[in-house]
mmCIF file of C-alpha atoms in Angstrom:
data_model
loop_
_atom_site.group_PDB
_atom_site.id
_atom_site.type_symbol
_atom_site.label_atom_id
_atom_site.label_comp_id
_atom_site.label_asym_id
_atom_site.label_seq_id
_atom_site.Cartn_x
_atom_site.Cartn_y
_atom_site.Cartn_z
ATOM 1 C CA UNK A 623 169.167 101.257 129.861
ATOM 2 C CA UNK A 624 167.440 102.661 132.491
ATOM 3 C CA UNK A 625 167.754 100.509 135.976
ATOM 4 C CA UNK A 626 163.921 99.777 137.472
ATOM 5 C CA UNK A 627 165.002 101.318 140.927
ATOM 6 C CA UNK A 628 165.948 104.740 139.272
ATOM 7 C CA UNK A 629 162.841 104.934 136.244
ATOM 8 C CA UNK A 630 159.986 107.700 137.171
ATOM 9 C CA UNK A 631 156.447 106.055 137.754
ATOM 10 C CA UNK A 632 153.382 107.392 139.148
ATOM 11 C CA UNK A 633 154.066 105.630 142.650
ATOM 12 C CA UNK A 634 157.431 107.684 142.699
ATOM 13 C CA UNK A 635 155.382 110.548 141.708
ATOM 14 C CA UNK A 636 153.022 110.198 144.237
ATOM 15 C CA UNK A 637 155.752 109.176 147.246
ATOM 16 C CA UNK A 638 157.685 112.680 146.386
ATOM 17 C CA UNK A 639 154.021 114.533 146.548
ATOM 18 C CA UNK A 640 153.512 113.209 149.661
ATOM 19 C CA UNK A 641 157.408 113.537 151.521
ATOM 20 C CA UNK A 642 157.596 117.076 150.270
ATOM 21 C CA UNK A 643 153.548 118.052 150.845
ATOM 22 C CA UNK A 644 153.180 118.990 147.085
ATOM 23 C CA UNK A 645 150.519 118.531 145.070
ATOM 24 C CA UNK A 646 150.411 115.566 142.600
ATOM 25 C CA UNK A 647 149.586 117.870 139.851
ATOM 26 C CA UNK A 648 152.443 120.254 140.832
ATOM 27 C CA UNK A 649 154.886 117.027 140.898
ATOM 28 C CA UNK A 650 153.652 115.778 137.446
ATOM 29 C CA UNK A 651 153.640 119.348 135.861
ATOM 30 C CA UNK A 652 157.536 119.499 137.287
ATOM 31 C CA UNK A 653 158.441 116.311 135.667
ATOM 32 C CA UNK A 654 156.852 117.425 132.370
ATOM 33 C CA UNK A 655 158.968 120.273 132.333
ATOM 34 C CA UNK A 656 161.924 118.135 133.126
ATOM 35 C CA UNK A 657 160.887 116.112 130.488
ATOM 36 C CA UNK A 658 160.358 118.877 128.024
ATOM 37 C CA UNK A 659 163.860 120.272 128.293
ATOM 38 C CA UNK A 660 165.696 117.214 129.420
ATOM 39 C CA UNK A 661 166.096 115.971 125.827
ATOM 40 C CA UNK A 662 168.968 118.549 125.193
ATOM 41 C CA UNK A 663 171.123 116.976 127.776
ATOM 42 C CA UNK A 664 172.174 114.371 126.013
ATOM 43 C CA UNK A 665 174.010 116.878 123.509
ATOM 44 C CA UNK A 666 176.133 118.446 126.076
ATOM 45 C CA UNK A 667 178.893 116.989 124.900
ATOM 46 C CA UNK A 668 181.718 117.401 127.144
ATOM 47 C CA UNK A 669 180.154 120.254 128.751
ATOM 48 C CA UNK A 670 182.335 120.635 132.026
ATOM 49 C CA UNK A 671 185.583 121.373 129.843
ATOM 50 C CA UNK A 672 183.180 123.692 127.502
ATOM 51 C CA UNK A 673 182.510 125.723 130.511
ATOM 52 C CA UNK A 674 185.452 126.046 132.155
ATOM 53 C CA UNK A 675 187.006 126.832 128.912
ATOM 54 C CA UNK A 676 184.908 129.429 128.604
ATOM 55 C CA UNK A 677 185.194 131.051 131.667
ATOM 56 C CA UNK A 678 188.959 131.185 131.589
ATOM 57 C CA UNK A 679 188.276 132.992 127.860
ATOM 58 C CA UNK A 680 185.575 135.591 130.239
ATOM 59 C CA UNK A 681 188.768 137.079 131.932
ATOM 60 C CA UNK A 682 190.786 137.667 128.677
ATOM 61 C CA UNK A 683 190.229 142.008 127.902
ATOM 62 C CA UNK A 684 187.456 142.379 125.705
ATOM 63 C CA UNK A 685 186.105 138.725 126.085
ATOM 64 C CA UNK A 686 183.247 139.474 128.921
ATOM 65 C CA UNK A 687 180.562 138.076 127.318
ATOM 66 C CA UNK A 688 182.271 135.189 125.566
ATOM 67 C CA UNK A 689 180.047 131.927 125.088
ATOM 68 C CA UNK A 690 180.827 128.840 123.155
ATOM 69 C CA UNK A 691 178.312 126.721 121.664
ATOM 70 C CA UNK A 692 178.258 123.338 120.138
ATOM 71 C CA UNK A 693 176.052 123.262 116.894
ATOM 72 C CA UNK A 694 175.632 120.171 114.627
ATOM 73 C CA UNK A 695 175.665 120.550 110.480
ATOM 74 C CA UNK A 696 173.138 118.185 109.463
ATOM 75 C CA UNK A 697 172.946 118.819 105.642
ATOM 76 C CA UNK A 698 176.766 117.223 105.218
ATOM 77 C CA UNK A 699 178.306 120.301 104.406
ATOM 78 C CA UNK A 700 181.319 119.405 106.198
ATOM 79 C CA UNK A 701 183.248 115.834 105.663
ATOM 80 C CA UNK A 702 181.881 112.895 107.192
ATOM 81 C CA UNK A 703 182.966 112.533 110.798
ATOM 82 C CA UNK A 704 185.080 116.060 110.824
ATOM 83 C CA UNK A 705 184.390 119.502 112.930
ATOM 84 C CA UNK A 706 185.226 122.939 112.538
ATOM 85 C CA UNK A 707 185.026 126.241 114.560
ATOM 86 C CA UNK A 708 184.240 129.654 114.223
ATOM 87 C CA UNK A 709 184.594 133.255 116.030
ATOM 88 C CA UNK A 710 182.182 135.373 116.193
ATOM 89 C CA UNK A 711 183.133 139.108 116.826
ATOM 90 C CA UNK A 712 185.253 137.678 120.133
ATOM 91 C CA UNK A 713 181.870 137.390 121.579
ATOM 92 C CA UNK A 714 181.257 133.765 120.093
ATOM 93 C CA UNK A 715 182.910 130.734 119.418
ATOM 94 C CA UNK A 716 180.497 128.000 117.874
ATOM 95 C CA UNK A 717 182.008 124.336 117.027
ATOM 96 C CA UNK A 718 179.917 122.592 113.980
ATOM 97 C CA UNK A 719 180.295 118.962 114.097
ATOM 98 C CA UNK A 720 178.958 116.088 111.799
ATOM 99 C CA UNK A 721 175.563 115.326 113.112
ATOM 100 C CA UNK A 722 175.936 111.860 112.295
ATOM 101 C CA UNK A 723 179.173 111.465 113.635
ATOM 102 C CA UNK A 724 179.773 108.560 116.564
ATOM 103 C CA UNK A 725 179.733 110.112 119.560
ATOM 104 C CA UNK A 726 182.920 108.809 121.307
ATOM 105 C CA UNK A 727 184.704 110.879 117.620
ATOM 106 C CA UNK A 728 182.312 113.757 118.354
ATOM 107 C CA UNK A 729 183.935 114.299 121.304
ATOM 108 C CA UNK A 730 187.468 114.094 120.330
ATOM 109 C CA UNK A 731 186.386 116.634 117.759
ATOM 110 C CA UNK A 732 184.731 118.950 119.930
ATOM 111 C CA UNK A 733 188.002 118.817 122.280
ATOM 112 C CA UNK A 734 189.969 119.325 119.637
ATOM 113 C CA UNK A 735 188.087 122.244 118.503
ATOM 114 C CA UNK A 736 188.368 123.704 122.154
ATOM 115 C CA UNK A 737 192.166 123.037 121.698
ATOM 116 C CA UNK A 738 192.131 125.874 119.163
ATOM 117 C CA UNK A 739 190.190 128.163 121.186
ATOM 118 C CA UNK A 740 192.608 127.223 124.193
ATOM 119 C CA UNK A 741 195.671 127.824 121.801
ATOM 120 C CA UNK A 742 194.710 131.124 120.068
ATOM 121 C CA UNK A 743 192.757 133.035 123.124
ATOM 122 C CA UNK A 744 194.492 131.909 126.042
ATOM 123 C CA UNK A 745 198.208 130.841 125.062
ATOM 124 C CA UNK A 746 199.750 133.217 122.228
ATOM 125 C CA UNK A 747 201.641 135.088 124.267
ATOM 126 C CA UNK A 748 202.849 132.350 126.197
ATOM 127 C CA UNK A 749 203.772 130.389 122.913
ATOM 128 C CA UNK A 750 205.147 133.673 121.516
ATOM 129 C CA UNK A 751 203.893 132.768 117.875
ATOM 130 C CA UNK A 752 200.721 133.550 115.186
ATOM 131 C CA UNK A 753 201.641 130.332 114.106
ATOM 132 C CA UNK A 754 198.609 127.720 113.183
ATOM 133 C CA UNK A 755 197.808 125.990 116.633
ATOM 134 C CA UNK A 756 197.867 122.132 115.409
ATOM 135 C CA UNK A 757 199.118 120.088 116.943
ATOM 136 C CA UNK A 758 198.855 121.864 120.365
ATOM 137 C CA UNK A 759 194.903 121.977 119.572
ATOM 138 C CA UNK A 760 194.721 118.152 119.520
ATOM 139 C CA UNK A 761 197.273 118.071 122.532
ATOM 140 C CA UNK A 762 194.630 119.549 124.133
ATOM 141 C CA UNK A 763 191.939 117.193 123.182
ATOM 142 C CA UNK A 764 194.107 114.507 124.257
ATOM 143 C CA UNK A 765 194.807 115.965 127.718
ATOM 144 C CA UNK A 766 190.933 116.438 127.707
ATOM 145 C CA UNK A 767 189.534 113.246 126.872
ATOM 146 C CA UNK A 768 191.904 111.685 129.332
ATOM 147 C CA UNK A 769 190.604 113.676 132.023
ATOM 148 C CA UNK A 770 186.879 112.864 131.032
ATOM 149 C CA UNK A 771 187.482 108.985 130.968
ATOM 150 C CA UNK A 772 189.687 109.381 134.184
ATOM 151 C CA UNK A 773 186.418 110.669 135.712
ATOM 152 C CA UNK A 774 184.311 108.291 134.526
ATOM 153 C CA UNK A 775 186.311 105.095 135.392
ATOM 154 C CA UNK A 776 187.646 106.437 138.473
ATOM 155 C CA UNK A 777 185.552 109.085 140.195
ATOM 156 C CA UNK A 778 182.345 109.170 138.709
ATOM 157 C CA UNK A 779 180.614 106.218 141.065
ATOM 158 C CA UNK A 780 181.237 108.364 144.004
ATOM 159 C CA UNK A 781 178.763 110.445 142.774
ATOM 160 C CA UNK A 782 176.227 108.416 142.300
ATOM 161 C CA UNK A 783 173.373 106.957 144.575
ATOM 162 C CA UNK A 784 172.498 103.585 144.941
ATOM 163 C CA UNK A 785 168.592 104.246 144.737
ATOM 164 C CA UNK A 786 165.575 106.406 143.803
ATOM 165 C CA UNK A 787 164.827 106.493 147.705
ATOM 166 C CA UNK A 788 168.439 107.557 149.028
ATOM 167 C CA UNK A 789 167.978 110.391 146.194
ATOM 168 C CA UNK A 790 164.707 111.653 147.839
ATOM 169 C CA UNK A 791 166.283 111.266 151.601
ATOM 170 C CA UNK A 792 169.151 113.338 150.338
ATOM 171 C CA UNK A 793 166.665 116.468 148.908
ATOM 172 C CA UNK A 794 164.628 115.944 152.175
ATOM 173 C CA UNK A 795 167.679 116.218 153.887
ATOM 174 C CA UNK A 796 168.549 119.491 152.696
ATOM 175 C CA UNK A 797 165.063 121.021 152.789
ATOM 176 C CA UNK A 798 165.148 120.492 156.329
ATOM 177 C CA UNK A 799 168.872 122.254 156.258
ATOM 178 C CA UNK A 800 167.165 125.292 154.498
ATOM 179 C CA UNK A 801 164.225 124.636 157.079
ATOM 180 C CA UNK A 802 166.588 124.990 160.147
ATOM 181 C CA UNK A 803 168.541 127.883 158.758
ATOM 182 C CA UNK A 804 166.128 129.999 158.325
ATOM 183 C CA UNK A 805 164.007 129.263 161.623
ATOM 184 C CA UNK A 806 167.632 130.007 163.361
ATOM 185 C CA UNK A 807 168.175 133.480 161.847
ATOM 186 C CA UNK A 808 164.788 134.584 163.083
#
Protein backbone atom coordinates (compact mmCIF):
# COMPACT_ATOMS: atom_id res chain seq x y z
CA UNK A 1 0.00 0.00 0.00
CA UNK A 2 1.05 3.08 -1.13
CA UNK A 3 1.55 5.83 1.89
CA UNK A 4 -0.58 9.30 0.94
CA UNK A 5 2.69 11.42 1.46
CA UNK A 6 4.63 9.38 -1.26
CA UNK A 7 1.39 8.71 -4.07
CA UNK A 8 1.78 11.00 -7.42
CA UNK A 9 -1.17 13.59 -7.81
CA UNK A 10 -1.58 16.45 -10.01
CA UNK A 11 -0.59 18.97 -7.10
CA UNK A 12 2.80 16.98 -6.91
CA UNK A 13 2.85 17.24 -10.55
CA UNK A 14 2.36 20.68 -10.68
CA UNK A 15 4.85 21.59 -7.43
CA UNK A 16 7.83 19.63 -9.43
CA UNK A 17 6.78 21.80 -12.76
CA UNK A 18 7.12 24.69 -10.95
CA UNK A 19 10.62 23.93 -8.52
CA UNK A 20 12.36 22.66 -11.61
CA UNK A 21 10.72 25.43 -14.31
CA UNK A 22 9.30 22.54 -16.50
CA UNK A 23 6.40 22.46 -18.22
CA UNK A 24 3.32 20.63 -16.79
CA UNK A 25 2.94 18.78 -19.95
CA UNK A 26 6.67 17.82 -19.97
CA UNK A 27 6.20 16.60 -16.14
CA UNK A 28 3.02 14.55 -16.98
CA UNK A 29 4.49 13.12 -20.30
CA UNK A 30 7.68 12.02 -17.88
CA UNK A 31 5.48 10.31 -15.46
CA UNK A 32 3.63 8.50 -18.27
CA UNK A 33 6.71 7.12 -19.39
CA UNK A 34 7.58 6.15 -15.90
CA UNK A 35 4.42 4.68 -15.75
CA UNK A 36 4.66 2.87 -19.01
CA UNK A 37 7.83 1.00 -18.16
CA UNK A 38 7.59 0.98 -14.43
CA UNK A 39 5.36 -2.12 -14.45
CA UNK A 40 8.46 -4.41 -15.16
CA UNK A 41 10.04 -3.49 -11.93
CA UNK A 42 8.23 -5.42 -9.93
CA UNK A 43 9.75 -8.63 -11.76
CA UNK A 44 13.26 -7.83 -11.00
CA UNK A 45 13.51 -10.33 -8.80
CA UNK A 46 16.59 -10.16 -6.88
CA UNK A 47 18.16 -8.06 -9.39
CA UNK A 48 21.30 -6.67 -7.44
CA UNK A 49 22.74 -10.36 -7.03
CA UNK A 50 21.59 -10.97 -10.90
CA UNK A 51 23.87 -8.22 -11.82
CA UNK A 52 26.68 -8.60 -9.97
CA UNK A 53 26.60 -12.17 -10.85
CA UNK A 54 26.77 -11.32 -14.09
CA UNK A 55 29.41 -9.06 -14.18
CA UNK A 56 31.79 -11.31 -12.32
CA UNK A 57 30.73 -14.02 -15.34
CA UNK A 58 31.80 -10.63 -18.00
CA UNK A 59 35.52 -11.16 -16.90
CA UNK A 60 35.59 -15.01 -17.39
CA UNK A 61 37.59 -15.50 -21.33
CA UNK A 62 35.06 -15.69 -23.82
CA UNK A 63 32.12 -14.45 -21.55
CA UNK A 64 32.15 -10.52 -22.70
CA UNK A 65 28.86 -10.21 -23.56
CA UNK A 66 27.29 -12.50 -20.99
CA UNK A 67 23.64 -11.47 -19.78
CA UNK A 68 21.28 -13.37 -17.61
CA UNK A 69 17.69 -13.04 -17.79
CA UNK A 70 14.82 -14.10 -15.69
CA UNK A 71 11.87 -15.47 -17.88
CA UNK A 72 8.60 -16.94 -16.45
CA UNK A 73 6.90 -20.35 -18.12
CA UNK A 74 3.37 -19.62 -17.95
CA UNK A 75 1.83 -22.64 -19.83
CA UNK A 76 3.01 -25.13 -16.71
CA UNK A 77 5.50 -26.81 -18.57
CA UNK A 78 7.66 -27.06 -15.68
CA UNK A 79 6.38 -28.47 -12.05
CA UNK A 80 4.42 -26.31 -9.97
CA UNK A 81 6.58 -23.98 -7.90
CA UNK A 82 10.10 -25.33 -9.53
CA UNK A 83 12.82 -23.36 -11.87
CA UNK A 84 15.30 -24.31 -14.25
CA UNK A 85 18.20 -22.69 -16.25
CA UNK A 86 19.68 -22.65 -19.44
CA UNK A 87 23.00 -21.53 -21.46
CA UNK A 88 22.90 -20.09 -24.33
CA UNK A 89 26.12 -20.28 -26.53
CA UNK A 90 28.12 -18.76 -23.18
CA UNK A 91 26.52 -15.61 -24.26
CA UNK A 92 23.17 -16.31 -22.25
CA UNK A 93 21.99 -17.69 -19.24
CA UNK A 94 18.05 -17.44 -18.90
CA UNK A 95 16.30 -18.85 -15.53
CA UNK A 96 12.47 -20.05 -16.30
CA UNK A 97 10.49 -20.02 -13.22
CA UNK A 98 6.78 -21.00 -12.46
CA UNK A 99 4.82 -17.93 -13.22
CA UNK A 100 2.50 -18.67 -10.59
CA UNK A 101 4.90 -19.43 -8.12
CA UNK A 102 4.85 -17.27 -4.56
CA UNK A 103 7.21 -14.88 -4.78
CA UNK A 104 9.20 -15.24 -1.50
CA UNK A 105 9.86 -19.37 -3.41
CA UNK A 106 10.52 -17.50 -6.67
CA UNK A 107 13.26 -16.06 -5.25
CA UNK A 108 14.86 -18.89 -3.55
CA UNK A 109 14.56 -20.47 -6.96
CA UNK A 110 16.01 -17.84 -8.92
CA UNK A 111 19.07 -17.81 -6.30
CA UNK A 112 19.36 -21.13 -6.54
CA UNK A 113 19.47 -21.08 -10.19
CA UNK A 114 22.29 -18.33 -9.96
CA UNK A 115 24.01 -20.87 -7.59
CA UNK A 116 24.56 -23.04 -10.67
CA UNK A 117 25.74 -20.36 -12.80
CA UNK A 118 28.08 -19.27 -9.78
CA UNK A 119 29.23 -23.02 -9.44
CA UNK A 120 29.87 -24.01 -13.10
CA UNK A 121 31.30 -20.47 -14.60
CA UNK A 122 33.05 -19.06 -11.82
CA UNK A 123 34.23 -21.96 -9.35
CA UNK A 124 35.33 -25.26 -11.35
CA UNK A 125 38.64 -24.77 -11.12
CA UNK A 126 38.59 -23.79 -7.70
CA UNK A 127 36.39 -26.91 -6.78
CA UNK A 128 38.63 -28.98 -9.09
CA UNK A 129 35.56 -31.19 -10.27
CA UNK A 130 32.80 -31.57 -13.45
CA UNK A 131 30.86 -32.85 -10.82
CA UNK A 132 26.90 -31.73 -10.69
CA UNK A 133 26.96 -28.39 -8.61
CA UNK A 134 24.01 -29.26 -5.98
CA UNK A 135 24.24 -28.65 -3.21
CA UNK A 136 26.80 -25.78 -3.59
CA UNK A 137 24.05 -24.15 -6.03
CA UNK A 138 21.52 -23.92 -3.16
CA UNK A 139 24.48 -22.95 -0.73
CA UNK A 140 24.52 -20.17 -2.75
CA UNK A 141 20.93 -19.29 -2.65
CA UNK A 142 21.11 -19.56 0.95
CA UNK A 143 24.09 -17.21 1.35
CA UNK A 144 21.98 -14.99 -1.07
CA UNK A 145 18.72 -14.73 0.40
CA UNK A 146 20.38 -14.03 3.69
CA UNK A 147 22.09 -11.17 2.36
CA UNK A 148 18.80 -9.79 0.69
CA UNK A 149 16.72 -10.03 4.01
CA UNK A 150 19.87 -8.70 5.95
CA UNK A 151 19.36 -5.62 3.73
CA UNK A 152 16.01 -5.26 4.07
CA UNK A 153 15.67 -5.58 7.91
CA UNK A 154 18.79 -3.90 8.61
CA UNK A 155 19.96 -1.40 6.01
CA UNK A 156 17.32 -0.76 3.75
CA UNK A 157 15.52 2.29 5.93
CA UNK A 158 18.64 4.23 5.57
CA UNK A 159 17.81 4.57 2.23
CA UNK A 160 14.75 5.74 2.31
CA UNK A 161 13.14 9.31 2.71
CA UNK A 162 10.67 10.25 5.00
CA UNK A 163 8.56 12.32 2.35
CA UNK A 164 7.59 13.22 -1.24
CA UNK A 165 9.03 16.82 -0.39
CA UNK A 166 12.56 15.76 1.13
CA UNK A 167 12.70 13.61 -2.28
CA UNK A 168 12.24 16.79 -4.44
CA UNK A 169 14.76 18.95 -2.04
CA UNK A 170 17.23 16.18 -2.57
CA UNK A 171 16.97 16.32 -6.80
CA UNK A 172 16.92 20.18 -6.37
CA UNK A 173 19.80 19.80 -4.40
CA UNK A 174 21.82 18.19 -6.89
CA UNK A 175 20.65 20.22 -9.90
CA UNK A 176 22.05 23.07 -8.25
CA UNK A 177 25.43 20.79 -7.68
CA UNK A 178 25.43 20.21 -11.54
CA UNK A 179 24.42 24.05 -11.72
CA UNK A 180 27.56 25.16 -9.72
CA UNK A 181 29.92 22.78 -11.41
CA UNK A 182 29.54 23.73 -14.48
CA UNK A 183 29.33 27.68 -13.92
CA UNK A 184 32.86 26.96 -12.00
CA UNK A 185 34.65 25.27 -14.93
CA UNK A 186 33.82 28.19 -17.17
Amino acid sequence: MKLERFKVTPERLQDISEKFDVTLESVQLMYNKYLEISHGLKYQYLAHAIRTVEIEVRKQPGFELFQIQCVPVENNSLHVGFGSAQYYDNNLYIIYYDALMDEKQLRVVIAHELGHLVVEVLMMKELNSNKPSEPLSSIFGILSILDKNDFYHSKASSYKHTSSEEIIADFLLLRNRSSSKHNTSQ
